[in-house]
Backbone as JSON, one array per atom type, in Angstrom:
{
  "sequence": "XXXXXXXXXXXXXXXXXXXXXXXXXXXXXXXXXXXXXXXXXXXXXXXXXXXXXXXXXXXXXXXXXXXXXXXXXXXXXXXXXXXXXXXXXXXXXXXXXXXXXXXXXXXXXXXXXXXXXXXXXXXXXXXXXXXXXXXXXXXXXXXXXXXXXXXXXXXXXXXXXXXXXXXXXXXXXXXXXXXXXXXXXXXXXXXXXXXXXXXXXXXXXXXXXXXXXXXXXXXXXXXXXXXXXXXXXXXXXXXXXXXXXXXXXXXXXXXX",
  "N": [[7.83, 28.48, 16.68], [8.55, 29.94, 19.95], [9.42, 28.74, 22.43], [8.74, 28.64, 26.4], [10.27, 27.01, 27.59], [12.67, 27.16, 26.29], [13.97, 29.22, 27.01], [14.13, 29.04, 29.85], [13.65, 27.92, 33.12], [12.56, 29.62, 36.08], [13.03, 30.09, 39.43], [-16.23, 33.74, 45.98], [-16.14, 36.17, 43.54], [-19.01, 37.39, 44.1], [-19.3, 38.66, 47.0], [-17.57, 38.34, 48.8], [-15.74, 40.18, 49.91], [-17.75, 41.24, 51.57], [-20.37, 43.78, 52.57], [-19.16, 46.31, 53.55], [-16.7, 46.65, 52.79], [-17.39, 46.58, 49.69], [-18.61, 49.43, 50.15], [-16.57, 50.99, 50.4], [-15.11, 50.82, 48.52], [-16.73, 51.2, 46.16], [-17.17, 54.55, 46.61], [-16.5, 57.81, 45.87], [-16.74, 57.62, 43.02], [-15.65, 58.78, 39.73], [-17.65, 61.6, 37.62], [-18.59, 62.01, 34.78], [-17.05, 62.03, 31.47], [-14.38, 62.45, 30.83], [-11.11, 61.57, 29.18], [-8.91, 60.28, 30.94], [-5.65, 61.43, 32.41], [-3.2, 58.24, 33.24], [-2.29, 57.29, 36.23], [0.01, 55.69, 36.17], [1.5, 55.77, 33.56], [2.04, 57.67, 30.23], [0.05, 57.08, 28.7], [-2.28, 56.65, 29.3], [-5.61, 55.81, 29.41], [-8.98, 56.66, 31.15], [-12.67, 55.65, 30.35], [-16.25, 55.13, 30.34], [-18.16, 52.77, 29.51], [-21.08, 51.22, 27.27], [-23.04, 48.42, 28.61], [-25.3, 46.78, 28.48], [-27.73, 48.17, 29.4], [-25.81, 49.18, 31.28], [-22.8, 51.08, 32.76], [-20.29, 50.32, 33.03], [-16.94, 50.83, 33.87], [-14.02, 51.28, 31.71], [-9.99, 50.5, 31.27], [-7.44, 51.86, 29.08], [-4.38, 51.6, 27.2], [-1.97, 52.91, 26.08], [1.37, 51.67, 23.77], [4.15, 53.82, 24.13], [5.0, 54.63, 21.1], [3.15, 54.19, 19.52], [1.83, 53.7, 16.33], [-1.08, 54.4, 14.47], [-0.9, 53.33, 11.78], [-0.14, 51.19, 11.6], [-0.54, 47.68, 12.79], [-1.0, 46.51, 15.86], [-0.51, 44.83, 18.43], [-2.61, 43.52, 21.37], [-3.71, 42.85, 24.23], [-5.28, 41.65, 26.84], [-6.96, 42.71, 29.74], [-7.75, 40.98, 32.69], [-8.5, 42.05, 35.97], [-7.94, 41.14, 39.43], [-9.28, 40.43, 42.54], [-9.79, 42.78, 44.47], [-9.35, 45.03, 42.76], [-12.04, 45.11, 41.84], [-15.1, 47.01, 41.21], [-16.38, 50.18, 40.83], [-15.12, 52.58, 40.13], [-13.41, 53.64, 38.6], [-10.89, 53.73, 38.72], [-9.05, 52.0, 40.69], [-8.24, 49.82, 39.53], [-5.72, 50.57, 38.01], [-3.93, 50.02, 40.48], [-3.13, 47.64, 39.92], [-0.27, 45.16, 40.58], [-0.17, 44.77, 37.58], [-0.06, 47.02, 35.66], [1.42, 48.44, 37.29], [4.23, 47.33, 36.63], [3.82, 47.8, 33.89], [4.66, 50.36, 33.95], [7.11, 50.89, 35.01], [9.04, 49.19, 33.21], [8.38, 49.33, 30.29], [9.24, 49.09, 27.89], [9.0, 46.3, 27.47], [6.09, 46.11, 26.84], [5.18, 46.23, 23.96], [2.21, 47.75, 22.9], [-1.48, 47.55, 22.37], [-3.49, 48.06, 25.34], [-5.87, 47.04, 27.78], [-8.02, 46.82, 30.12], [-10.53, 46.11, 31.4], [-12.97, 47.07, 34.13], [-14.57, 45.1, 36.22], [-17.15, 45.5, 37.88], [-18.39, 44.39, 41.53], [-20.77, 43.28, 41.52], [-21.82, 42.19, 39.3], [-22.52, 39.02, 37.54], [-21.05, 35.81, 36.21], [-21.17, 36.05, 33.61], [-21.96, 38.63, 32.52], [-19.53, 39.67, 33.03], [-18.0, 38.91, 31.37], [-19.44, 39.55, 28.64], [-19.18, 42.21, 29.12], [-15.88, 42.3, 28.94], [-16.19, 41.55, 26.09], [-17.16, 44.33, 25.0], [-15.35, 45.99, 25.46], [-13.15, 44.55, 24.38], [-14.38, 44.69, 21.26], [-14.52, 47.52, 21.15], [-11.61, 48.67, 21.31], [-11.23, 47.23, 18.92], [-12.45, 48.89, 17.54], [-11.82, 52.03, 17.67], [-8.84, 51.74, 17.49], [-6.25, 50.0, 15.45], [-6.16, 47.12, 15.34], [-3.88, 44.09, 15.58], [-5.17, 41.03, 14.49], [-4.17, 38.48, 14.55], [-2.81, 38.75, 16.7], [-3.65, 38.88, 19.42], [-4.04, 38.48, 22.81], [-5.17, 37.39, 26.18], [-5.06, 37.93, 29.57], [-4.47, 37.21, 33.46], [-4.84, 37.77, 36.71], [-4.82, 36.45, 39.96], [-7.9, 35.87, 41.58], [-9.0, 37.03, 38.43], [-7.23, 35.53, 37.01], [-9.33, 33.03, 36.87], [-10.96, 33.91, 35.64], [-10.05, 34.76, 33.01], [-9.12, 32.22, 32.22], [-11.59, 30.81, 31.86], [-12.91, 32.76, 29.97], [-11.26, 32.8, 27.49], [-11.55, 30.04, 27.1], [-14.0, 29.54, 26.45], [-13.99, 31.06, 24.1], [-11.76, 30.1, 22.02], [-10.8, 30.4, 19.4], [-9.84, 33.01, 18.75], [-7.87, 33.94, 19.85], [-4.53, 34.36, 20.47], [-2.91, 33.6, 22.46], [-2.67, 33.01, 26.19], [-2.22, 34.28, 29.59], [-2.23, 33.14, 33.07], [-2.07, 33.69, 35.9], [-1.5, 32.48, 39.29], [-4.44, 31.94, 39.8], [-7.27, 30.87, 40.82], [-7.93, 27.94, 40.0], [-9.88, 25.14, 37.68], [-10.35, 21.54, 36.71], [-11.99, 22.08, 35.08], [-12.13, 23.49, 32.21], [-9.92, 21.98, 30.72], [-10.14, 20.72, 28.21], [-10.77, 22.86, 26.17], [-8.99, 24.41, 25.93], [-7.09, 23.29, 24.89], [-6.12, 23.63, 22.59], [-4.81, 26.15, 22.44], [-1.75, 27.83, 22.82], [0.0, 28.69, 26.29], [0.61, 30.04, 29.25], [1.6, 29.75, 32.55], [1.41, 30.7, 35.92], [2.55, 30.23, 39.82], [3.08, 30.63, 42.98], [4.78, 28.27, 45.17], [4.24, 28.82, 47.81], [1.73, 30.18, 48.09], [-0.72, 31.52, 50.28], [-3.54, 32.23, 49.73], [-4.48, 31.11, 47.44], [-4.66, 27.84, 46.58], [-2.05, 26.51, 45.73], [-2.14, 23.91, 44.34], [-4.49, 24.03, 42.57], [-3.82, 25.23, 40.29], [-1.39, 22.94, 39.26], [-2.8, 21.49, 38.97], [-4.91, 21.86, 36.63], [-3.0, 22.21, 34.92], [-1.51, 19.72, 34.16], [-4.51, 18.52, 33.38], [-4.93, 20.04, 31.0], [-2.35, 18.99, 29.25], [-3.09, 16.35, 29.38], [-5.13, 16.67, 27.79], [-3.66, 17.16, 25.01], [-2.82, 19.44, 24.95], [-0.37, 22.57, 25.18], [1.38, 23.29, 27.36], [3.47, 26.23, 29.37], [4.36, 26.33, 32.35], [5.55, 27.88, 35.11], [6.43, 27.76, 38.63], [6.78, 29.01, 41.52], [9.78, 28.39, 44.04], [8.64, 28.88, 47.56], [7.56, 31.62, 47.53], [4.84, 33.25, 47.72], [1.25, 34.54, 47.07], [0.95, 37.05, 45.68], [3.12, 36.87, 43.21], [2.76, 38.61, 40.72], [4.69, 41.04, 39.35], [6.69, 39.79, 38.97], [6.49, 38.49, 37.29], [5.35, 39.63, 35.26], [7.09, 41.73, 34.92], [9.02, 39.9, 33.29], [11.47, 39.98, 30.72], [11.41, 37.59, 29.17], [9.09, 36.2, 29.33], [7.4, 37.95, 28.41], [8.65, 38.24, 26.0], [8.07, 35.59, 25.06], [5.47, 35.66, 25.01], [4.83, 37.67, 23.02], [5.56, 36.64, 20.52], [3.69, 34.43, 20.27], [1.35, 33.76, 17.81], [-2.06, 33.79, 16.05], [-2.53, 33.07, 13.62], [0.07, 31.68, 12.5]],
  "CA": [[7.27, 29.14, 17.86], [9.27, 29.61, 20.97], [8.94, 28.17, 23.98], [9.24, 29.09, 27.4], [11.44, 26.09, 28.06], [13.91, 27.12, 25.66], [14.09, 30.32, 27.93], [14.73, 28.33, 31.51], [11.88, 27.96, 34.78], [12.81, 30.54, 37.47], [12.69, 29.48, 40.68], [-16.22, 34.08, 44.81], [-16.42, 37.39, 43.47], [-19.57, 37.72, 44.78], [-20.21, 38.49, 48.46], [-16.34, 37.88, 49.21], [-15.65, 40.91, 50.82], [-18.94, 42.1, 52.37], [-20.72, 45.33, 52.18], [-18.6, 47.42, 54.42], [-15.37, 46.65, 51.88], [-17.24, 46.99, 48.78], [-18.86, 50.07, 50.03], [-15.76, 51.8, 50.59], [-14.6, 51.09, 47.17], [-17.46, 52.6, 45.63], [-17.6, 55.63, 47.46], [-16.14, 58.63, 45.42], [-16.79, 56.92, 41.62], [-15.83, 59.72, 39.47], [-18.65, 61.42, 36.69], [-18.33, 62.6, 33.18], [-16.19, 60.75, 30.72], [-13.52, 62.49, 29.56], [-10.23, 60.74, 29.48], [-7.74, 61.05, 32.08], [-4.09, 60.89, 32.29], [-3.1, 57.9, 34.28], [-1.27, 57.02, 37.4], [1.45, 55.33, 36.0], [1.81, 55.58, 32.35], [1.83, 59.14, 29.91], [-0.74, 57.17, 27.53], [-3.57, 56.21, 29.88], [-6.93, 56.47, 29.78], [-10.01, 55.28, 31.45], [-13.76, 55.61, 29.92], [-17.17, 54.5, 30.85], [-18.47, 52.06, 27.87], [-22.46, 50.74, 27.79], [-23.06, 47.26, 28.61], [-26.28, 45.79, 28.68], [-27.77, 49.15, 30.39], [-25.1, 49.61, 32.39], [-21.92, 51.88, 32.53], [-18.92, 50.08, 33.66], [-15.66, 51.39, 33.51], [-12.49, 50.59, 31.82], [-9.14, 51.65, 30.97], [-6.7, 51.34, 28.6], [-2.86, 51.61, 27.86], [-1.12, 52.67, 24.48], [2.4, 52.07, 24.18], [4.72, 55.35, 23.92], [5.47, 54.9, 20.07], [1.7, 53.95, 18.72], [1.67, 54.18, 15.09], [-2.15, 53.65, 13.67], [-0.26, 53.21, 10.42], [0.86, 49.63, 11.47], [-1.14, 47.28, 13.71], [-0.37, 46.83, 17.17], [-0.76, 43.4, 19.4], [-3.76, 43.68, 22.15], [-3.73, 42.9, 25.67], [-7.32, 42.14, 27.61], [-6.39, 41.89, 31.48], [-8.55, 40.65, 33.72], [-7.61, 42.44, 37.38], [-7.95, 40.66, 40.93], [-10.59, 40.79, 43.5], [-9.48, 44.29, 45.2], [-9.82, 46.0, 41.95], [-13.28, 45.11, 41.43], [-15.84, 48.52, 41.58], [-17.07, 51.43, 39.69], [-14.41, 53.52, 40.52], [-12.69, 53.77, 37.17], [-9.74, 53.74, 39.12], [-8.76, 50.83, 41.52], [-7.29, 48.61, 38.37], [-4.37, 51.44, 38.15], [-3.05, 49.74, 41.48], [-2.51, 46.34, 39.77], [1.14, 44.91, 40.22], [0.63, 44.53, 35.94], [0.7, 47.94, 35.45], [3.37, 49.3, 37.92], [5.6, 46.62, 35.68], [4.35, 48.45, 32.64], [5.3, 52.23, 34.17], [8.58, 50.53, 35.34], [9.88, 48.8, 32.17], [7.25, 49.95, 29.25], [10.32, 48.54, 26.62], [8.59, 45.0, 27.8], [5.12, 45.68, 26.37], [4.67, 47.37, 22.31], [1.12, 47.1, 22.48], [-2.25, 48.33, 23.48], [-3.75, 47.25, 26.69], [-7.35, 47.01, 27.62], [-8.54, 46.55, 31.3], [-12.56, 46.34, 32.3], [-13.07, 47.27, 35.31], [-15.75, 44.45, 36.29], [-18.53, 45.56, 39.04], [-18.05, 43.51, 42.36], [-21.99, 42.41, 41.38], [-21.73, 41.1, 37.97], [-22.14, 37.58, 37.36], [-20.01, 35.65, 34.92], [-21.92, 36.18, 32.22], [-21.94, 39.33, 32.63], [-18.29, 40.08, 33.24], [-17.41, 38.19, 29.88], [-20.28, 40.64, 28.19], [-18.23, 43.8, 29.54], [-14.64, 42.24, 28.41], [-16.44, 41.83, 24.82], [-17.39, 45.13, 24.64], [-14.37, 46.63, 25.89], [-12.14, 44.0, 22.89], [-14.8, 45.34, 20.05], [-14.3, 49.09, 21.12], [-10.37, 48.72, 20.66], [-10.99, 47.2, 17.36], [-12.88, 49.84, 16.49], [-10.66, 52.99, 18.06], [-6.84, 51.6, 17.18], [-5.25, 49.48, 14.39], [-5.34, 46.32, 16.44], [-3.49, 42.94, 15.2], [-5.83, 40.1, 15.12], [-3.48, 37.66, 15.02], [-2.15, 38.77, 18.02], [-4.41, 39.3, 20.83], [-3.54, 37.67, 24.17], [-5.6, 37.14, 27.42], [-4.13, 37.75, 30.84], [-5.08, 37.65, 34.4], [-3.93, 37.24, 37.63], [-5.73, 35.98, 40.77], [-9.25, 35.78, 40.79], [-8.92, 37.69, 37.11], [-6.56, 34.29, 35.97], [-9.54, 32.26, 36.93], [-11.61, 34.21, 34.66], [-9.43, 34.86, 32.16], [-9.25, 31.08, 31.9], [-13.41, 30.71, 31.37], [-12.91, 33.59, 28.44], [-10.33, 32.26, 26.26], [-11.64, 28.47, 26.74], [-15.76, 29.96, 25.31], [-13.85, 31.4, 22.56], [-10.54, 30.08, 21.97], [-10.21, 30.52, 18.29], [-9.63, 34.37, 18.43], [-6.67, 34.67, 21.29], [-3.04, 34.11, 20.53], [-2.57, 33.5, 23.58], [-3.29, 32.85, 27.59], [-1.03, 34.02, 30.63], [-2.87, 32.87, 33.97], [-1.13, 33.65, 37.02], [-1.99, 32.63, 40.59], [-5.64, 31.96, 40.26], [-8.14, 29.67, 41.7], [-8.06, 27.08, 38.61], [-9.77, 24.05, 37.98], [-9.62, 21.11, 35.23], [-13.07, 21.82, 33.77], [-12.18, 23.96, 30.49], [-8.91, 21.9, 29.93], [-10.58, 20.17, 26.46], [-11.29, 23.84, 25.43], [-8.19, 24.98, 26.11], [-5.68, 22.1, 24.28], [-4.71, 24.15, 21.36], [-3.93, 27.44, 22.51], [-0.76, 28.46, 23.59], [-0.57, 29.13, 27.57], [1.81, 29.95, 30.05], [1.13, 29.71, 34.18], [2.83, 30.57, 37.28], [2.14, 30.01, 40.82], [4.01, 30.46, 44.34], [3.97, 27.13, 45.93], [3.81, 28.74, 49.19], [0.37, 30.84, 47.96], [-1.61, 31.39, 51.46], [-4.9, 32.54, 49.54], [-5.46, 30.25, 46.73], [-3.98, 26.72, 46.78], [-1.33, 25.81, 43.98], [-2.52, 22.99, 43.3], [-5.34, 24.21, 41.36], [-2.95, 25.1, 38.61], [-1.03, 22.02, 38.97], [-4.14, 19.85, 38.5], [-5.0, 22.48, 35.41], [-1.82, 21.91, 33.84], [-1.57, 18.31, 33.87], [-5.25, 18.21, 32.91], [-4.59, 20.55, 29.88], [-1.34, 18.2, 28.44], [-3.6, 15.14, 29.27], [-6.06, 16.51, 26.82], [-3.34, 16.74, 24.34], [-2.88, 20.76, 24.61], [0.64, 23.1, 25.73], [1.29, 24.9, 28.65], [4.79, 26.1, 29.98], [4.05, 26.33, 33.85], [6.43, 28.12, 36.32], [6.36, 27.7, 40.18], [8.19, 30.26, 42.31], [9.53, 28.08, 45.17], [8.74, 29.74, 48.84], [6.46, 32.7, 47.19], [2.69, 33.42, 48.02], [0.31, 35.26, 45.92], [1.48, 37.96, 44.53], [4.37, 37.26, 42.03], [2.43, 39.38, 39.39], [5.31, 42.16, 39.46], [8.07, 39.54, 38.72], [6.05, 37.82, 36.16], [5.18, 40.99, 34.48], [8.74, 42.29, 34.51], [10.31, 39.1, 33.38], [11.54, 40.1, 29.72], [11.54, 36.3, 28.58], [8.1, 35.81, 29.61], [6.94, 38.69, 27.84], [8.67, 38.1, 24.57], [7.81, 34.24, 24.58], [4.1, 35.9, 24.7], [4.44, 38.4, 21.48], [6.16, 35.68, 19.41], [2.71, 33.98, 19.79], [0.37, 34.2, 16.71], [-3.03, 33.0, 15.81], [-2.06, 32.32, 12.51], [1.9, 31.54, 12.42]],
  "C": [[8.23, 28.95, 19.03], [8.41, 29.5, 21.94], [9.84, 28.47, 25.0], [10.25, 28.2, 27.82], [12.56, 26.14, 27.32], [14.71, 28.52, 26.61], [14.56, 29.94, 29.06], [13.42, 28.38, 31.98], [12.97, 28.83, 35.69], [12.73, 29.26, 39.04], [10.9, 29.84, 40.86], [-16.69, 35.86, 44.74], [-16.95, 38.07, 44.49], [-19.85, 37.79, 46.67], [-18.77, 38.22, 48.97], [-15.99, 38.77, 50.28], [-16.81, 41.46, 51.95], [-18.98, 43.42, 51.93], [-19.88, 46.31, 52.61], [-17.51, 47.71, 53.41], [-16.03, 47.06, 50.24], [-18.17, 48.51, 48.59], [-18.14, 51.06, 49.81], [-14.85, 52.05, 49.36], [-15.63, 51.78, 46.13], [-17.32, 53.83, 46.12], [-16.23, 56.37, 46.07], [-15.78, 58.41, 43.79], [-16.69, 58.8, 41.28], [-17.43, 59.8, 38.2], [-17.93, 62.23, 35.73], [-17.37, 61.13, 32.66], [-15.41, 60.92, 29.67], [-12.19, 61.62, 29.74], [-9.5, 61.22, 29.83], [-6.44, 60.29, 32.4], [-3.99, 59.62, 33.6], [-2.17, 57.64, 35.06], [0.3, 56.58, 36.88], [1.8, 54.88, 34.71], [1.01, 56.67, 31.45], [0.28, 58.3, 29.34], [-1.83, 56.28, 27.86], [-4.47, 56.61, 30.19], [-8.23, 55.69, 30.2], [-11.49, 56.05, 31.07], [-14.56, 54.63, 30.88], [-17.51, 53.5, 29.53], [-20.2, 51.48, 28.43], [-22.22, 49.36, 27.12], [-24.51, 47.16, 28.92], [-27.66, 46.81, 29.58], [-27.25, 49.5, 31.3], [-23.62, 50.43, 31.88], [-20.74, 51.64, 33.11], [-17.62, 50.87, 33.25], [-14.62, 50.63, 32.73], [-11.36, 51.64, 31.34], [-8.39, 50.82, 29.98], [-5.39, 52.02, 28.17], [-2.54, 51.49, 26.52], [0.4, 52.69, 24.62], [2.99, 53.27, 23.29], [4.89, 55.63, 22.2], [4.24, 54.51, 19.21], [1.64, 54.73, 17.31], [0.22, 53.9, 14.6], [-2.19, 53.35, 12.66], [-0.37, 51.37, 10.32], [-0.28, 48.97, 13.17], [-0.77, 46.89, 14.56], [-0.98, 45.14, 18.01], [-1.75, 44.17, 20.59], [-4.04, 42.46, 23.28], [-5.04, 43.0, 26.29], [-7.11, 41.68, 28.95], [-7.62, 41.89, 31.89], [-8.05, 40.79, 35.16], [-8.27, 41.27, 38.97], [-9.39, 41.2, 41.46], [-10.78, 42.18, 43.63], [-9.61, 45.01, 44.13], [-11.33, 46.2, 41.71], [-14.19, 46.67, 41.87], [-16.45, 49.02, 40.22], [-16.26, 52.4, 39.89], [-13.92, 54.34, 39.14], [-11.47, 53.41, 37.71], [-8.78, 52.82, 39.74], [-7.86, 49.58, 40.52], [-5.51, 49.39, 38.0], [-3.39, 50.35, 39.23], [-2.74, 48.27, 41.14], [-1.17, 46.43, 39.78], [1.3, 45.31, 38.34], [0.41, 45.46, 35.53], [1.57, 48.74, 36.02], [4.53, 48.7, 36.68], [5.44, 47.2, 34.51], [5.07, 49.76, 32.44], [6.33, 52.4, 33.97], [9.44, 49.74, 33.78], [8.5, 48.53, 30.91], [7.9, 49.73, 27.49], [9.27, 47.18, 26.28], [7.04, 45.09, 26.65], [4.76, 47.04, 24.88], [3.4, 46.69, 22.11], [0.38, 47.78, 22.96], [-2.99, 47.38, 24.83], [-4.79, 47.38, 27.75], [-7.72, 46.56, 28.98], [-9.82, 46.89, 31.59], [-12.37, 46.45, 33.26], [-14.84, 46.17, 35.8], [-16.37, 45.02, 37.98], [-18.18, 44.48, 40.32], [-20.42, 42.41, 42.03], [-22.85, 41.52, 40.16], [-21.39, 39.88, 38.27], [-21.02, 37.35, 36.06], [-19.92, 36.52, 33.32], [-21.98, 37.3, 32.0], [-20.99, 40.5, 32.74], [-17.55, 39.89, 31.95], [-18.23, 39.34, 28.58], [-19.4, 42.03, 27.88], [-16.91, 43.6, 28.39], [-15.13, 42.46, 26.44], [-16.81, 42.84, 24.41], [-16.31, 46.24, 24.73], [-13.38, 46.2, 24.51], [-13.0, 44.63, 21.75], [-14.7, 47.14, 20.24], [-12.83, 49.71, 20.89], [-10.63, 48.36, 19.52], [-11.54, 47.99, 16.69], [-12.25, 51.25, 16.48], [-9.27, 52.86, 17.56], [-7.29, 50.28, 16.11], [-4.96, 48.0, 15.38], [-4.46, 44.84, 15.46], [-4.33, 41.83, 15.41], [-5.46, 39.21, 15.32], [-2.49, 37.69, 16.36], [-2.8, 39.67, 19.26], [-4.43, 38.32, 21.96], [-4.15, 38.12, 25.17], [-4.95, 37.12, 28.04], [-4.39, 38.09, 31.92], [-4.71, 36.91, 35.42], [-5.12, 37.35, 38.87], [-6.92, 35.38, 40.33], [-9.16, 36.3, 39.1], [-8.34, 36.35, 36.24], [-7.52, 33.12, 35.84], [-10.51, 32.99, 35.93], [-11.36, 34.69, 33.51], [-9.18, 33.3, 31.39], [-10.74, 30.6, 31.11], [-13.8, 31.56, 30.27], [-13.03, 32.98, 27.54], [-11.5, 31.09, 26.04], [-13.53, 28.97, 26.2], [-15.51, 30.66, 23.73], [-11.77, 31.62, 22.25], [-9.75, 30.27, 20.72], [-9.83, 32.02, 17.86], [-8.33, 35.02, 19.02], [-5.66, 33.96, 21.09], [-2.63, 33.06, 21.49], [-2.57, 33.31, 24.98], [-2.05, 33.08, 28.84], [-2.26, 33.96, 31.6], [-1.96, 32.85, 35.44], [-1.83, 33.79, 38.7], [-3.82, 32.66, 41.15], [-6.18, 30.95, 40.87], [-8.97, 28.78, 40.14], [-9.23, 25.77, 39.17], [-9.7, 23.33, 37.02], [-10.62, 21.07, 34.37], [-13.53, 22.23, 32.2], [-10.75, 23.08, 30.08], [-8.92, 21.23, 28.62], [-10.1, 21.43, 25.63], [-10.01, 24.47, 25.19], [-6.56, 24.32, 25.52], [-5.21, 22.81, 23.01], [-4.61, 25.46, 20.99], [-2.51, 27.45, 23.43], [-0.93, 28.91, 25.02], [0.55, 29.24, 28.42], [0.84, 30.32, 31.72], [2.21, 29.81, 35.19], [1.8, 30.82, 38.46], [3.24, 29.53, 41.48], [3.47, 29.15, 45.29], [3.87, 27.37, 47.71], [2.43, 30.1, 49.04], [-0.71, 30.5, 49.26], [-3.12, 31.67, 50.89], [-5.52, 32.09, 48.25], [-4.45, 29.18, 46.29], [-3.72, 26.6, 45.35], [-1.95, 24.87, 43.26], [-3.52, 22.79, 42.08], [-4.92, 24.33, 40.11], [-2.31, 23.92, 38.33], [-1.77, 21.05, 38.33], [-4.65, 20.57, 36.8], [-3.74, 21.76, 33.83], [-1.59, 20.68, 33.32], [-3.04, 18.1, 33.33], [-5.08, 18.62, 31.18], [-3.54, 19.38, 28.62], [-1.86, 17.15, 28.2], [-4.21, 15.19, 28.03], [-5.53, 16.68, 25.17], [-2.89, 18.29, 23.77], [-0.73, 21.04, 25.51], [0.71, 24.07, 26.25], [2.48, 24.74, 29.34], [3.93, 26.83, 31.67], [5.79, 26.48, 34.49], [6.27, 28.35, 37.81], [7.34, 28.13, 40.56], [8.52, 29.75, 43.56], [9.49, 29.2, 46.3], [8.24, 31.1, 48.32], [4.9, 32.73, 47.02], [2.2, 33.69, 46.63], [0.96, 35.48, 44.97], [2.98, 37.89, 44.01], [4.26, 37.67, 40.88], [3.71, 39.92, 38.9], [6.2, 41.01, 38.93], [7.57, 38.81, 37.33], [5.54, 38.88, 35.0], [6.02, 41.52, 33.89], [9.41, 41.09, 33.45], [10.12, 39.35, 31.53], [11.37, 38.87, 28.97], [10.25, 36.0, 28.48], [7.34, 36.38, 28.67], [7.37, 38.87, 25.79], [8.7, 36.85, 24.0], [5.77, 34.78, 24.07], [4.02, 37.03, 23.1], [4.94, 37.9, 20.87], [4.67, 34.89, 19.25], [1.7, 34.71, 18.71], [-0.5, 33.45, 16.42], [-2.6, 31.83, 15.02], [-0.7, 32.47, 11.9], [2.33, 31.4, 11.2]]
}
């Protein structure tokens, strides 16, 4: 298995925004549900799917050479605060797909984004993602040994609470820039994981990953961790792009 250190180190939900912000992101939800080309990639499409009586959105992302002949690795992002809605749309503007529009060599795979509700609870958000991962396995040819979790901001802190309720199914874990803490790191000791965080992050303190990471190794698990000195938040876009990063993550396999 490779490791990121053979590669080098670089240099709540609810009620967060208020009504006024998450009114304005509802406002103009589209209807019907056919699938529509998207923003920044030929082979995107976003659907409604039923959850629980409800009709959330998501989208998802084939890459350009999709054979259903041959099975394909599978991608379940979990997007940021600001995407949150009913829009269908608002997850388009993540940094982690501009990086797939922009270098689309980086990811041979499909690529699965829920669009979670700003009024879903956990439980409820985890619900969605599982209905969104069993509707790829039932649409495409997916790889089960190679399905990988990934999520950035808020999305990395719940992308973390996924994996670690069901860690025997996911390759894999990238977590970038969320609001961590060390209470799944038992659950989380023998998957594969990689983390990054700007230690000058103004809107959710590094150290949450630091204290993650060291909790994780304590418990006897591996996680390559990169810190971007003198960078905030958002270093989705460079962590997205970075070809090393991305082919230390499809070398991971359930079962190696």
């Amino acid at each position: 298995m490779q490791r990121l250190s053979d590669i080098g180190t670089c240099r709540c939900w609810r009620g967060f925004l208020g009504s006024i912000l998450v009114a304005g992101l509802l406002a103009g939800c589209p209807s019907g549900n056919p699938p529509q080309p998207g923003k920044f990639a030929r082979n995107t499409y976003h659907f409604q799917i039923d959850v629980n009586d409800d009709r959330p959105w998501y989208i998802y992302i084939l890459p350009e050479n999709y054979d259903p002949g041959v099975p394909a690795p599978l991608i379940l992002y979990w997007h940021g605060l600001f995407q949150c809605g009913r829009d269908g749309y608002a997850p388009y503007t993540e940094r982690f797909v501009i990086a797939i529009k922009d270098h689309p060599e980086l990811y041979p795979c499909i690529i699965a984004m829920p669009q979670r509700p700003y009024e879903y609870s956990d439980e409820e958000g985890e619900a969605l993602c599982d209905a969104v991962f069993e509707q790829m396995k039932r649409q495409f040819n997916t790889d089960e040994d190679r399905v990988y979790v990934c999520g950035s901001s808020v999305g990395a802190q719940h992308a973390i609470k996924y994996v670690a309720h069901t860690p025997d199914i996911f390759a894999a874990l990238f977590a970038i820039s969320g609001p961590v803490n060390t209470t799944y790191a038992d659950s989380l000791a023998d998957i594969p994981i990689f983390m990054a965080h700007g230690d000058a992050d103004l809107a959710i303190d590094v150290q949450g990953s630091r204290d993650l990471v060291a909790a994780i190794r304590a418990a006897g698990g591996t996680v390559d961790y990169v810190e971007y000195p003198g960078e905030r938040h958002e270093i989705y876009y460079g962590v997205y792009s970075n070809p090393g990063y991305l082919d230390w993550l499809f070398d991971q396999r359930l079962n190696p």
